[in-house]
CSV table of C-alpha atoms in Angstrom, one decimal:
chain,number,residue,atom,x,y,z
A,1,MET,CA,-104.6,76.1,-174.6
A,2,PRO,CA,-102.4,76.1,-177.7
A,3,GLN,CA,-100.9,72.9,-178.7
A,4,THR,CA,-97.0,72.4,-178.3
A,5,ALA,CA,-94.6,69.9,-179.6
A,6,PHE,CA,-93.9,68.6,-176.2
A,7,ARG,CA,-95.8,67.9,-173.1
A,8,PRO,CA,-95.4,70.7,-170.5
A,9,ASN,CA,-93.9,69.6,-167.1
A,10,HIS,CA,-95.9,72.4,-165.3
A,11,MET,CA,-99.6,72.5,-166.0
A,12,HIS,CA,-101.4,75.8,-166.9
A,13,ILE,CA,-103.7,77.3,-164.3
A,14,ALA,CA,-107.0,78.6,-165.7
A,15,TRP,CA,-107.3,81.7,-163.4
A,16,HIS,CA,-110.6,82.9,-164.7
A,17,ASP,CA,-112.3,79.7,-163.4
A,18,TYR,CA,-111.6,81.1,-159.8
A,19,THR,CA,-114.0,83.9,-160.5
A,20,SER,CA,-117.6,84.0,-159.3
A,21,HIS,CA,-120.5,84.1,-161.8
A,22,ASP,CA,-121.8,87.4,-160.5
A,23,ALA,CA,-120.4,90.0,-162.9
A,24,THR,CA,-121.2,92.9,-160.6
A,25,LEU,CA,-119.6,91.6,-157.3
A,26,PRO,CA,-116.4,93.5,-156.5
A,27,ILE,CA,-113.4,91.6,-155.3
A,28,SER,CA,-113.7,93.1,-151.8
A,29,ALA,CA,-117.0,91.3,-151.5
A,30,ALA,CA,-115.9,87.9,-153.4
A,31,PRO,CA,-115.6,84.5,-151.8
A,32,LEU,CA,-112.3,83.6,-150.1
A,33,ARG,CA,-111.1,81.4,-153.2
A,34,GLU,CA,-111.5,84.2,-155.6
A,35,LYS,CA,-109.7,86.8,-153.4
A,36,ALA,CA,-107.0,84.3,-152.8
A,37,SER,CA,-106.5,83.6,-156.4
A,38,VAL,CA,-105.6,87.3,-157.1
A,39,ILE,CA,-103.1,87.3,-154.3
A,40,GLY,CA,-101.5,84.2,-155.3
A,41,ARG,CA,-101.2,85.1,-159.0
A,42,THR,CA,-99.9,88.5,-158.3
A,43,GLY,CA,-97.1,86.9,-156.0
A,44,LEU,CA,-96.3,84.4,-158.7
A,45,MET,CA,-96.0,87.0,-161.3
A,46,LEU,CA,-93.8,89.2,-159.0
A,47,LEU,CA,-91.5,85.9,-158.4
A,48,SER,CA,-91.2,85.5,-162.3
A,49,CYS,CA,-89.7,89.0,-162.5
A,50,GLY,CA,-86.6,87.9,-160.5
A,51,THR,CA,-87.5,90.1,-157.4
A,52,GLY,CA,-86.8,88.7,-153.8
A,53,ALA,CA,-89.0,86.7,-151.5
A,54,TRP,CA,-89.3,89.7,-149.1
A,55,ARG,CA,-90.7,92.0,-151.8
A,56,VAL,CA,-93.1,89.2,-153.1
A,57,ARG,CA,-94.5,88.6,-149.5
A,58,SER,CA,-94.8,92.2,-148.9
A,59,SER,CA,-96.9,92.7,-151.9
A,60,MET,CA,-99.1,89.7,-151.2
A,61,ASN,CA,-99.6,91.0,-147.8
A,62,THR,CA,-100.8,94.4,-149.1
A,63,LEU,CA,-103.3,92.8,-151.3
A,64,ALA,CA,-104.5,90.5,-148.4
A,65,GLU,CA,-104.9,93.4,-146.0
A,66,GLU,CA,-107.1,95.4,-148.5
A,67,LEU,CA,-109.3,92.2,-149.0
A,68,GLY,CA,-109.6,91.5,-145.2
A,69,LEU,CA,-107.5,88.4,-145.2
A,70,VAL,CA,-104.5,87.1,-143.5
A,71,CYS,CA,-101.9,85.6,-145.8
A,72,ALA,CA,-98.9,83.3,-144.9
A,73,ALA,CA,-96.5,82.5,-147.8
A,74,ASP,CA,-93.5,80.3,-148.0
A,75,ILE,CA,-91.5,81.5,-151.2
A,76,GLY,CA,-88.8,79.8,-153.1
A,77,LEU,CA,-87.0,80.7,-156.5
A,78,THR,CA,-89.7,79.2,-158.7
A,79,SER,CA,-92.6,78.3,-156.3
A,80,ILE,CA,-95.0,79.7,-153.7
A,81,GLU,CA,-97.1,77.8,-151.1
A,82,TYR,CA,-99.4,80.2,-149.5
A,83,THR,CA,-102.6,80.1,-147.3
A,84,CYS,CA,-105.1,82.8,-146.9
A,85,PHE,CA,-107.5,83.0,-143.8
A,86,ASP,CA,-110.7,85.1,-143.5
A,87,GLY,CA,-111.3,84.2,-139.8
A,88,GLU,CA,-113.7,81.4,-140.6
A,89,GLN,CA,-112.1,79.4,-143.4
A,90,ALA,CA,-108.6,79.0,-145.0
A,91,PHE,CA,-107.6,78.5,-148.7
A,92,SER,CA,-104.2,77.0,-149.6
A,93,GLN,CA,-102.5,76.6,-152.9
A,94,THR,CA,-99.1,75.7,-154.4
A,95,LEU,CA,-97.9,77.6,-157.5
A,96,THR,CA,-94.9,77.0,-159.6
A,97,LEU,CA,-93.1,78.7,-162.5
A,98,THR,CA,-91.7,76.9,-165.5
A,99,SER,CA,-88.4,78.8,-165.2
A,100,THR,CA,-86.9,82.0,-163.6
A,101,GLY,CA,-85.6,85.2,-165.2
A,102,VAL,CA,-85.4,89.0,-164.8
A,103,ASN,CA,-88.0,91.3,-166.3
A,104,THR,CA,-87.9,94.8,-164.6
A,105,SER,CA,-90.5,96.2,-167.0
A,106,LYS,CA,-93.2,93.8,-165.9
A,107,LEU,CA,-91.9,94.3,-162.2
A,108,ASN,CA,-92.6,98.0,-162.6
A,109,ARG,CA,-96.1,97.3,-163.8
A,110,LEU,CA,-96.9,94.9,-161.1
A,111,GLU,CA,-95.7,97.2,-158.3
A,112,GLN,CA,-97.8,100.0,-159.8
A,113,PHE,CA,-100.8,97.5,-159.6
A,114,VAL,CA,-100.1,96.6,-156.0
A,115,ALA,CA,-99.8,100.3,-155.1
A,116,GLU,CA,-103.1,101.2,-156.8
A,117,PHE,CA,-104.9,98.0,-155.5
A,118,ALA,CA,-106.5,100.0,-152.5
A,119,ASP,CA,-108.3,102.3,-154.9
A,120,ILE,CA,-109.5,99.5,-157.4
A,121,CYS,CA,-110.4,96.6,-155.1
A,122,SER,CA,-113.8,98.2,-154.2
A,123,ARG,CA,-114.9,98.7,-157.8
A,124,MET,CA,-113.3,95.9,-159.9
A,125,THR,CA,-114.4,92.4,-160.0
A,126,GLY,CA,-112.2,89.2,-159.8
A,127,GLU,CA,-112.8,88.6,-163.6
A,128,GLN,CA,-111.8,92.3,-164.3
A,129,LEU,CA,-108.5,91.9,-162.2
A,130,HIS,CA,-107.5,88.8,-163.7
A,131,THR,CA,-108.1,90.4,-167.2
A,132,HIS,CA,-105.8,93.2,-166.1
A,133,LEU,CA,-103.3,90.7,-164.9
A,134,ASP,CA,-103.4,88.9,-168.2
A,135,GLU,CA,-102.5,92.1,-169.8
A,136,ILE,CA,-99.5,92.7,-167.5
A,137,GLU,CA,-98.4,89.0,-167.9
A,138,GLN,CA,-98.1,89.7,-171.6
A,139,VAL,CA,-95.3,92.1,-171.0
A,140,HIS,CA,-92.6,89.8,-172.3
A,141,GLY,CA,-89.4,91.2,-173.8
A,142,LEU,CA,-89.3,94.7,-174.9
A,143,TYR,CA,-86.3,93.9,-177.1
A,144,SER,CA,-85.6,91.5,-179.9
A,145,PRO,CA,-82.7,88.9,-179.6
A,146,LEU,CA,-80.6,91.3,-181.9
A,147,MET,CA,-81.2,94.2,-179.4
A,148,LEU,CA,-80.4,92.1,-176.5
A,149,GLY,CA,-77.1,90.9,-178.4
A,150,LEU,CA,-76.2,94.6,-178.9
A,151,ALA,CA,-76.9,95.3,-175.2
A,152,ALA,CA,-74.6,92.4,-174.2
A,153,ALA,CA,-72.0,93.5,-176.6
A,154,LEU,CA,-72.1,97.1,-175.2
A,155,ALA,CA,-72.0,95.8,-171.6
A,156,CYS,CA,-69.2,93.4,-172.1
A,157,GLY,CA,-67.1,95.8,-174.3
A,158,ALA,CA,-67.3,98.3,-171.5
A,159,PHE,CA,-66.7,95.7,-168.9
A,160,THR,CA,-63.5,94.8,-170.8
A,161,PHE,CA,-62.0,98.3,-170.2
A,162,LEU,CA,-63.0,98.2,-166.5
A,163,LEU,CA,-61.0,95.0,-166.1
A,164,GLY,CA,-57.9,96.4,-167.7
A,165,GLY,CA,-58.4,95.7,-171.4
A,166,GLY,CA,-57.7,98.0,-174.3
A,167,TRP,CA,-59.6,98.9,-177.5
A,168,VAL,CA,-58.6,95.7,-179.3
A,169,GLU,CA,-59.9,93.4,-176.4
A,170,MET,CA,-63.1,95.8,-176.3
A,171,ILE,CA,-63.9,95.3,-179.9
A,172,LEU,CA,-63.4,91.6,-180.0
A,173,ALA,CA,-65.4,91.2,-176.7
A,174,PHE,CA,-68.1,93.3,-178.3
A,175,PHE,CA,-68.6,90.8,-181.2
A,176,GLY,CA,-68.2,87.7,-179.0
A,177,ALA,CA,-70.6,88.8,-176.3
A,178,GLY,CA,-73.1,90.1,-178.9
A,179,ILE,CA,-73.4,86.9,-180.8
A,180,GLY,CA,-73.3,84.8,-177.6
A,181,ASN,CA,-76.1,86.5,-176.1
A,182,ALA,CA,-78.1,86.6,-179.2
A,183,VAL,CA,-77.8,82.8,-179.4
A,184,ARG,CA,-78.8,82.4,-175.7
A,185,CYS,CA,-81.9,84.5,-176.4
A,186,LYS,CA,-82.9,82.5,-179.4
A,187,LEU,CA,-82.5,79.3,-177.4
A,188,SER,CA,-84.4,80.6,-174.5
A,189,LYS,CA,-87.3,81.6,-176.7
A,190,HIS,CA,-87.6,77.9,-177.7
A,191,HIS,CA,-87.7,77.0,-174.0
A,192,LEU,CA,-84.6,75.0,-174.0
A,193,THR,CA,-83.0,74.1,-170.6
A,194,LEU,CA,-80.8,76.5,-168.7
A,195,VAL,CA,-77.6,74.4,-168.9
A,196,LEU,CA,-77.9,73.9,-172.7
A,197,CYS,CA,-78.5,77.6,-173.3
A,198,THR,CA,-75.7,78.8,-171.0
A,199,THR,CA,-73.1,76.2,-172.4
A,200,VAL,CA,-74.0,76.9,-176.1
A,201,SER,CA,-74.0,80.7,-175.7
A,202,VAL,CA,-70.6,80.7,-173.8
A,203,ALA,CA,-69.0,78.4,-176.4
A,204,ALA,CA,-70.3,80.6,-179.2
A,205,ALA,CA,-68.9,83.8,-177.5
A,206,CYS,CA,-65.5,82.1,-177.0
A,207,LEU,CA,-65.4,80.9,-180.6
A,208,VAL,CA,-66.4,84.3,-182.1
A,209,TYR,CA,-63.6,86.0,-180.0
A,210,ALA,CA,-61.1,83.6,-181.0
A,211,GLY,CA,-62.0,83.6,-184.6
A,212,CYS,CA,-62.0,87.4,-184.8
A,213,LEU,CA,-58.7,87.4,-183.0
A,214,LYS,CA,-57.2,85.0,-185.5
A,215,ILE,CA,-58.4,87.2,-188.4
A,216,ALA,CA,-57.0,90.4,-186.7
A,217,GLU,CA,-53.6,88.7,-186.3
A,218,MET,CA,-53.4,87.6,-189.9
A,219,THR,CA,-54.6,90.8,-191.4
A,220,CYS,CA,-53.5,93.5,-188.9
A,221,GLY,CA,-50.6,91.8,-187.1
A,222,ILE,CA,-52.4,92.1,-183.8
A,223,ASN,CA,-50.4,90.9,-180.7
A,224,VAL,CA,-51.5,87.4,-179.7
A,225,GLN,CA,-51.5,88.5,-175.9
A,226,HIS,CA,-54.9,90.2,-176.8
A,227,GLU,CA,-56.4,86.8,-176.2
A,228,ALA,CA,-56.8,87.9,-172.5
A,229,GLY,CA,-60.0,89.5,-173.4
A,230,TYR,CA,-61.8,86.3,-174.3
A,231,ILE,CA,-63.1,86.0,-170.8
A,232,CYS,CA,-64.9,89.4,-171.1
A,233,SER,CA,-66.8,88.0,-174.2
A,234,MET,CA,-68.7,85.7,-171.9
A,235,LEU,CA,-69.4,87.9,-168.8
A,236,PHE,CA,-73.0,88.5,-170.1
A,237,ILE,CA,-73.8,84.9,-168.5
A,238,ILE,CA,-72.5,85.9,-164.9
A,239,PRO,CA,-75.7,85.5,-162.7
A,240,GLY,CA,-75.4,88.7,-160.9
A,241,PHE,CA,-79.1,89.2,-160.2
A,242,PRO,CA,-79.6,85.8,-158.4
A,243,PHE,CA,-76.2,86.2,-156.5
A,244,ILE,CA,-77.3,89.6,-155.1
A,245,THR,CA,-80.9,88.8,-154.4
A,246,SER,CA,-79.9,85.6,-152.7
A,247,GLY,CA,-77.9,87.7,-150.2
A,248,ILE,CA,-80.8,90.1,-149.6
A,249,ASP,CA,-83.2,87.2,-149.0
A,250,MET,CA,-81.0,85.4,-146.5
A,251,ALA,CA,-80.4,88.8,-144.6
A,252,LYS,CA,-84.1,88.8,-144.0
A,253,LEU,CA,-84.0,85.2,-143.1
A,254,ASP,CA,-85.8,84.0,-146.2
A,255,MET,CA,-83.5,81.1,-146.2
A,256,ARG,CA,-85.3,78.9,-148.7
A,257,SER,CA,-85.4,81.6,-151.3
A,258,GLY,CA,-81.9,82.7,-150.5
A,259,LEU,CA,-80.3,79.3,-150.8
A,260,GLU,CA,-82.4,78.4,-153.9
A,261,ARG,CA,-81.2,81.6,-155.6
A,262,LEU,CA,-77.6,80.8,-154.6
A,263,SER,CA,-77.9,77.3,-156.0
A,264,TYR,CA,-79.3,78.7,-159.3
A,265,ALA,CA,-76.3,81.0,-159.6
A,266,VAL,CA,-74.0,78.0,-159.0
A,267,ILE,CA,-75.6,76.0,-161.7
A,268,VAL,CA,-75.0,78.8,-164.1
A,269,LEU,CA,-71.3,78.9,-163.0
A,270,ILE,CA,-70.8,75.2,-163.4
A,271,ALA,CA,-72.3,75.5,-167.0
A,272,THR,CA,-69.6,77.9,-167.8
A,273,MET,CA,-67.2,75.1,-167.6
A,274,ALA,CA,-67.9,75.1,-171.3
A,275,ALA,CA,-65.7,78.1,-171.6
A,276,TRP,CA,-62.9,76.2,-170.0
A,277,LEU,CA,-63.3,73.4,-172.4
A,278,MET,CA,-63.5,75.9,-175.4
A,279,ALA,CA,-60.3,77.6,-174.1
A,280,LEU,CA,-58.4,74.2,-174.1
A,281,ALA,CA,-59.7,73.4,-177.7
A,282,LEU,CA,-58.9,76.9,-178.9
A,283,HIS,CA,-55.5,77.3,-177.0
A,284,LEU,CA,-56.7,80.3,-175.1
A,285,LYS,CA,-55.3,81.2,-171.7
A,286,PRO,CA,-56.5,83.9,-169.2
A,287,VAL,CA,-53.2,85.9,-169.3
A,288,ASP,CA,-52.8,89.5,-168.1
A,289,PHE,CA,-53.9,92.4,-170.1
A,290,LEU,CA,-51.4,94.5,-171.8
A,291,PRO,CA,-50.7,97.8,-170.0
A,292,LEU,CA,-52.8,100.8,-171.0
A,293,ASN,CA,-50.4,103.7,-170.0
A,294,LEU,CA,-53.2,106.1,-169.2
A,295,SER,CA,-53.1,109.1,-166.6
A,296,MET,CA,-55.3,109.0,-163.5
A,297,LEU,CA,-57.6,111.6,-165.0
A,298,GLN,CA,-58.1,109.6,-168.3
A,299,TYR,CA,-58.9,106.4,-166.1
A,300,ILE,CA,-61.5,108.4,-164.1
A,301,VAL,CA,-63.2,109.7,-167.3
A,302,PHE,CA,-63.1,106.5,-169.2
A,303,ARG,CA,-64.3,104.5,-166.2
A,304,LEU,CA,-67.2,106.8,-165.9
A,305,LEU,CA,-68.1,106.3,-169.5
A,306,THR,CA,-67.5,102.5,-169.7
A,307,SER,CA,-69.4,102.1,-166.3
A,308,PHE,CA,-72.4,104.0,-167.7
A,309,CYS,CA,-72.3,101.9,-170.9
A,310,GLY,CA,-71.9,98.6,-169.0
A,311,VAL,CA,-74.9,99.2,-166.5
A,312,PHE,CA,-77.0,100.5,-169.3
A,313,GLY,CA,-76.3,97.4,-171.4
A,314,PHE,CA,-77.0,95.0,-168.4
A,315,SER,CA,-80.3,97.0,-167.7
A,316,ILE,CA,-81.5,96.6,-171.2
A,317,MET,CA,-80.7,92.9,-170.8
A,318,PHE,CA,-82.9,92.7,-167.8
A,319,ASN,CA,-85.8,94.2,-170.0
A,320,SER,CA,-85.7,97.6,-168.4
A,321,PRO,CA,-87.4,100.5,-170.5
A,322,VAL,CA,-84.8,103.1,-171.6
A,323,PRO,CA,-85.5,105.7,-169.0
A,324,LEU,CA,-85.1,103.1,-166.2
A,325,ALA,CA,-81.8,101.8,-167.8
A,326,MET,CA,-80.5,105.3,-168.1
A,327,SER,CA,-81.2,105.9,-164.3
A,328,ALA,CA,-79.4,102.7,-163.2
A,329,ALA,CA,-76.5,103.6,-165.6
A,330,VAL,CA,-76.0,107.0,-164.0
A,331,ILE,CA,-75.9,105.4,-160.5
A,332,GLY,CA,-73.7,102.6,-161.7
A,333,ALA,CA,-71.2,105.1,-163.2
A,334,ILE,CA,-70.8,106.9,-159.9
A,335,SER,CA,-70.7,104.0,-157.7
A,336,ASN,CA,-68.5,101.7,-159.8
A,337,THR,CA,-66.1,104.5,-160.6
A,338,LEU,CA,-65.8,105.2,-156.8
A,339,ARG,CA,-65.1,101.5,-156.2
A,340,LEU,CA,-62.3,101.4,-158.7
A,341,GLU,CA,-60.7,104.6,-157.3
A,342,LEU,CA,-61.0,103.5,-153.8
A,343,VAL,CA,-58.9,100.4,-154.6
A,344,ASP,CA,-56.4,102.5,-156.7
A,345,LEU,CA,-56.1,105.7,-154.6
A,346,ALA,CA,-57.0,104.6,-151.2
A,347,SER,CA,-55.6,101.0,-151.5
A,348,LEU,CA,-58.7,99.6,-150.1
A,349,PRO,CA,-59.2,95.9,-150.4
A,350,PRO,CA,-61.5,95.1,-153.4
A,351,ALA,CA,-64.2,93.6,-151.1
A,352,ALA,CA,-64.3,96.7,-148.8
A,353,ALA,CA,-64.5,98.9,-151.9
A,354,ALA,CA,-67.3,96.9,-153.4
A,355,PHE,CA,-69.3,97.2,-150.0
A,356,PHE,CA,-68.9,101.0,-149.9
A,357,ALA,CA,-69.8,101.3,-153.6
A,358,ALA,CA,-72.9,99.1,-153.3
A,359,MET,CA,-74.1,101.1,-150.3
A,360,ILE,CA,-73.7,104.4,-152.3
A,361,ALA,CA,-75.6,102.8,-155.1
A,362,GLY,CA,-78.4,101.8,-152.7
A,363,LEU,CA,-78.6,105.1,-151.1
A,364,LEU,CA,-78.6,107.0,-154.5
A,365,ALA,CA,-81.4,104.6,-155.8
A,366,SER,CA,-83.5,105.1,-152.7
A,367,ALA,CA,-83.4,108.8,-153.1
A,368,TYR,CA,-84.2,108.5,-156.8
A,369,LYS,CA,-87.0,106.2,-156.3
A,370,LYS,CA,-89.0,108.8,-154.4
A,371,HIS,CA,-89.1,110.8,-157.5
A,372,SER,CA,-89.3,108.3,-160.3
A,373,GLY,CA,-91.5,105.6,-158.8
A,374,PHE,CA,-89.3,102.9,-160.3
A,375,PRO,CA,-88.9,99.7,-158.2
A,376,ARG,CA,-85.7,100.1,-156.1
A,377,ILE,CA,-84.5,96.6,-157.0
A,378,ALA,CA,-84.8,97.5,-160.7
A,379,ILE,CA,-82.3,100.3,-160.2
A,380,THR,CA,-79.9,99.0,-157.5
A,381,VAL,CA,-79.2,95.4,-158.8
A,382,PRO,CA,-78.4,96.4,-162.4
A,383,SER,CA,-76.2,99.3,-161.1
A,384,ILE,CA,-74.0,97.0,-159.2
A,385,VAL,CA,-74.2,93.9,-161.3
A,386,ILE,CA,-71.2,95.1,-163.2
A,387,MET,CA,-69.2,94.7,-159.9
A,388,VAL,CA,-69.7,91.0,-159.6
A,389,PRO,CA,-66.2,89.5,-160.2
A,390,GLY,CA,-66.8,87.4,-163.3
A,391,LEU,CA,-63.2,87.4,-164.2
A,392,TYR,CA,-62.2,86.2,-160.7
A,393,LEU,CA,-64.8,83.6,-161.0
A,394,TYR,CA,-63.7,82.3,-164.5
A,395,ARG,CA,-60.1,82.3,-163.5
A,396,ALA,CA,-60.8,80.2,-160.5
A,397,ILE,CA,-62.7,77.7,-162.6
A,398,TYR,CA,-60.0,77.7,-165.2
A,399,ASN,CA,-57.2,77.0,-162.7
A,400,LEU,CA,-59.5,74.3,-161.0
A,401,GLY,CA,-59.8,72.6,-164.2
A,402,MET,CA,-56.0,72.7,-164.7
A,403,MET,CA,-55.4,71.4,-161.1
A,404,ASN,CA,-53.7,74.6,-160.0
A,405,LEU,CA,-55.5,74.3,-156.8
A,406,SER,CA,-53.9,76.9,-154.7
A,407,ILE,CA,-54.2,79.6,-157.5
A,408,SER,CA,-57.8,78.6,-158.0
A,409,ALA,CA,-58.5,78.8,-154.2
A,410,SER,CA,-57.1,82.3,-154.1
A,411,TRP,CA,-59.3,83.5,-157.1
A,412,PHE,CA,-62.4,81.8,-155.4
A,413,ALA,CA,-61.6,83.4,-152.1
A,414,SER,CA,-61.3,86.9,-153.6
A,415,ALA,CA,-64.5,86.6,-155.6
A,416,THR,CA,-66.5,85.1,-152.7
A,417,LEU,CA,-65.6,88.1,-150.5
A,418,ILE,CA,-66.7,90.7,-153.2
A,419,ILE,CA,-69.9,88.7,-153.8
A,420,LEU,CA,-70.7,88.8,-150.0
A,421,ALA,CA,-69.9,92.6,-149.9
A,422,LEU,CA,-72.1,93.7,-152.7
A,423,PRO,CA,-75.5,92.5,-151.2
A,424,LEU,CA,-74.3,93.5,-147.9
A,425,GLY,CA,-73.8,97.1,-149.0
A,426,LEU,CA,-77.3,97.2,-150.5
A,427,ILE,CA,-78.7,95.6,-147.3
A,428,PHE,CA,-77.2,98.5,-145.2
A,429,ALA,CA,-78.5,101.1,-147.6
A,430,ARG,CA,-81.9,99.7,-147.3
A,431,ILE,CA,-81.8,99.5,-143.5
A,432,MET,CA,-80.8,103.1,-143.4
A,433,THR,CA,-83.7,104.3,-145.8
A,434,ASP,CA,-86.5,101.8,-145.5
A,435,LYS,CA,-88.2,101.5,-142.1
A,436,MET,CA,-90.2,98.4,-143.0
A,437,PHE,CA,-86.9,96.7,-144.0
A,438,ARG,CA,-85.2,97.7,-141.0
A,439,TYR,CA,-87.2,95.6,-138.6
A,440,CYS,CA,-87.9,91.8,-138.4
A,441,THR,CA,-91.7,91.9,-138.5
């Protein structure tokens, strides 16, 4: 093991020590402990990609069935306790991650591994399988902190228009979010704790937005009311993936995983209190955006374009390869524009519009998955994460800090309804298109 400057809290597992000394013995004929190590490690790697407990358990079951075992697993946000039975003996193990995140590129590789396992388990040894998993585990970030900063800048700049901002707010949010997310990525690479990464990156985004706005005021005479967009500069931090996967897990009665994911999302939101403190220090207020005076046709066209850009940026932040990010962006552009038009033209409540838009995104992703082979969750969640009401959540926290309790409660209630509607839409789409998901097995 490489020496580090600090003592890790989670000890490294030497997976190759579980393999037998017979270099010719295929995994299908290997001892129970060796088979179980492949199942457990695959499940832990899937969990590290941010996918939900139902998908992790389903993949572990697929491997166990091919190896002639029965597997029972209890799955949380960062840990798995599982037991494998072969009819005579049992092997139990507890596995933990050091942290959690989202990596759709690694998830795609792992799902391909699981899908192909039936063909390779009869000819590959445990040592060869663990070597193959070593290679997949090395799929870290496809993009540098600079590229991830640009992705966040693109996503939050597009998000700004969708929330009602104009080109001034979009440009300022572009710079604020870009630098903020680049800072977060740099801190994460040094394994700094979640709360520190979140607070520092949010503070950096607010500071950059306020600084650029001040410069624009002094040099170009920009209206001070453009400060409204400072909220948009930090929306890269909104925990959309755990919010949505927590709802999906709880719908399948994976309560432990669902509640842990929800708690993780709440921790991130609490850390964004740093934005409220920065707003007080910089005299920023979440005022309304200036009117844009666009026609309905112009709104539809610009919403399609900015929804595409926003979802593409978030997908890149989730480490999606460009073809996968483009696919999610197309679906997100259609579903998010539909959501906004349902609110404007049909006067539908925002939560109801979010439900229908998420369901459409889920149906489109299921249809596309059959042709592309990409994991469904790697398409659906990025395509609707732009619908997570980050603006509502921040205004709720800001007003709570200012002790405007009735206003804060109103924003919280609106945000909660939308957050509940998004996974519910995906769940109904999954029920309609996935026979395995439809039943409680």
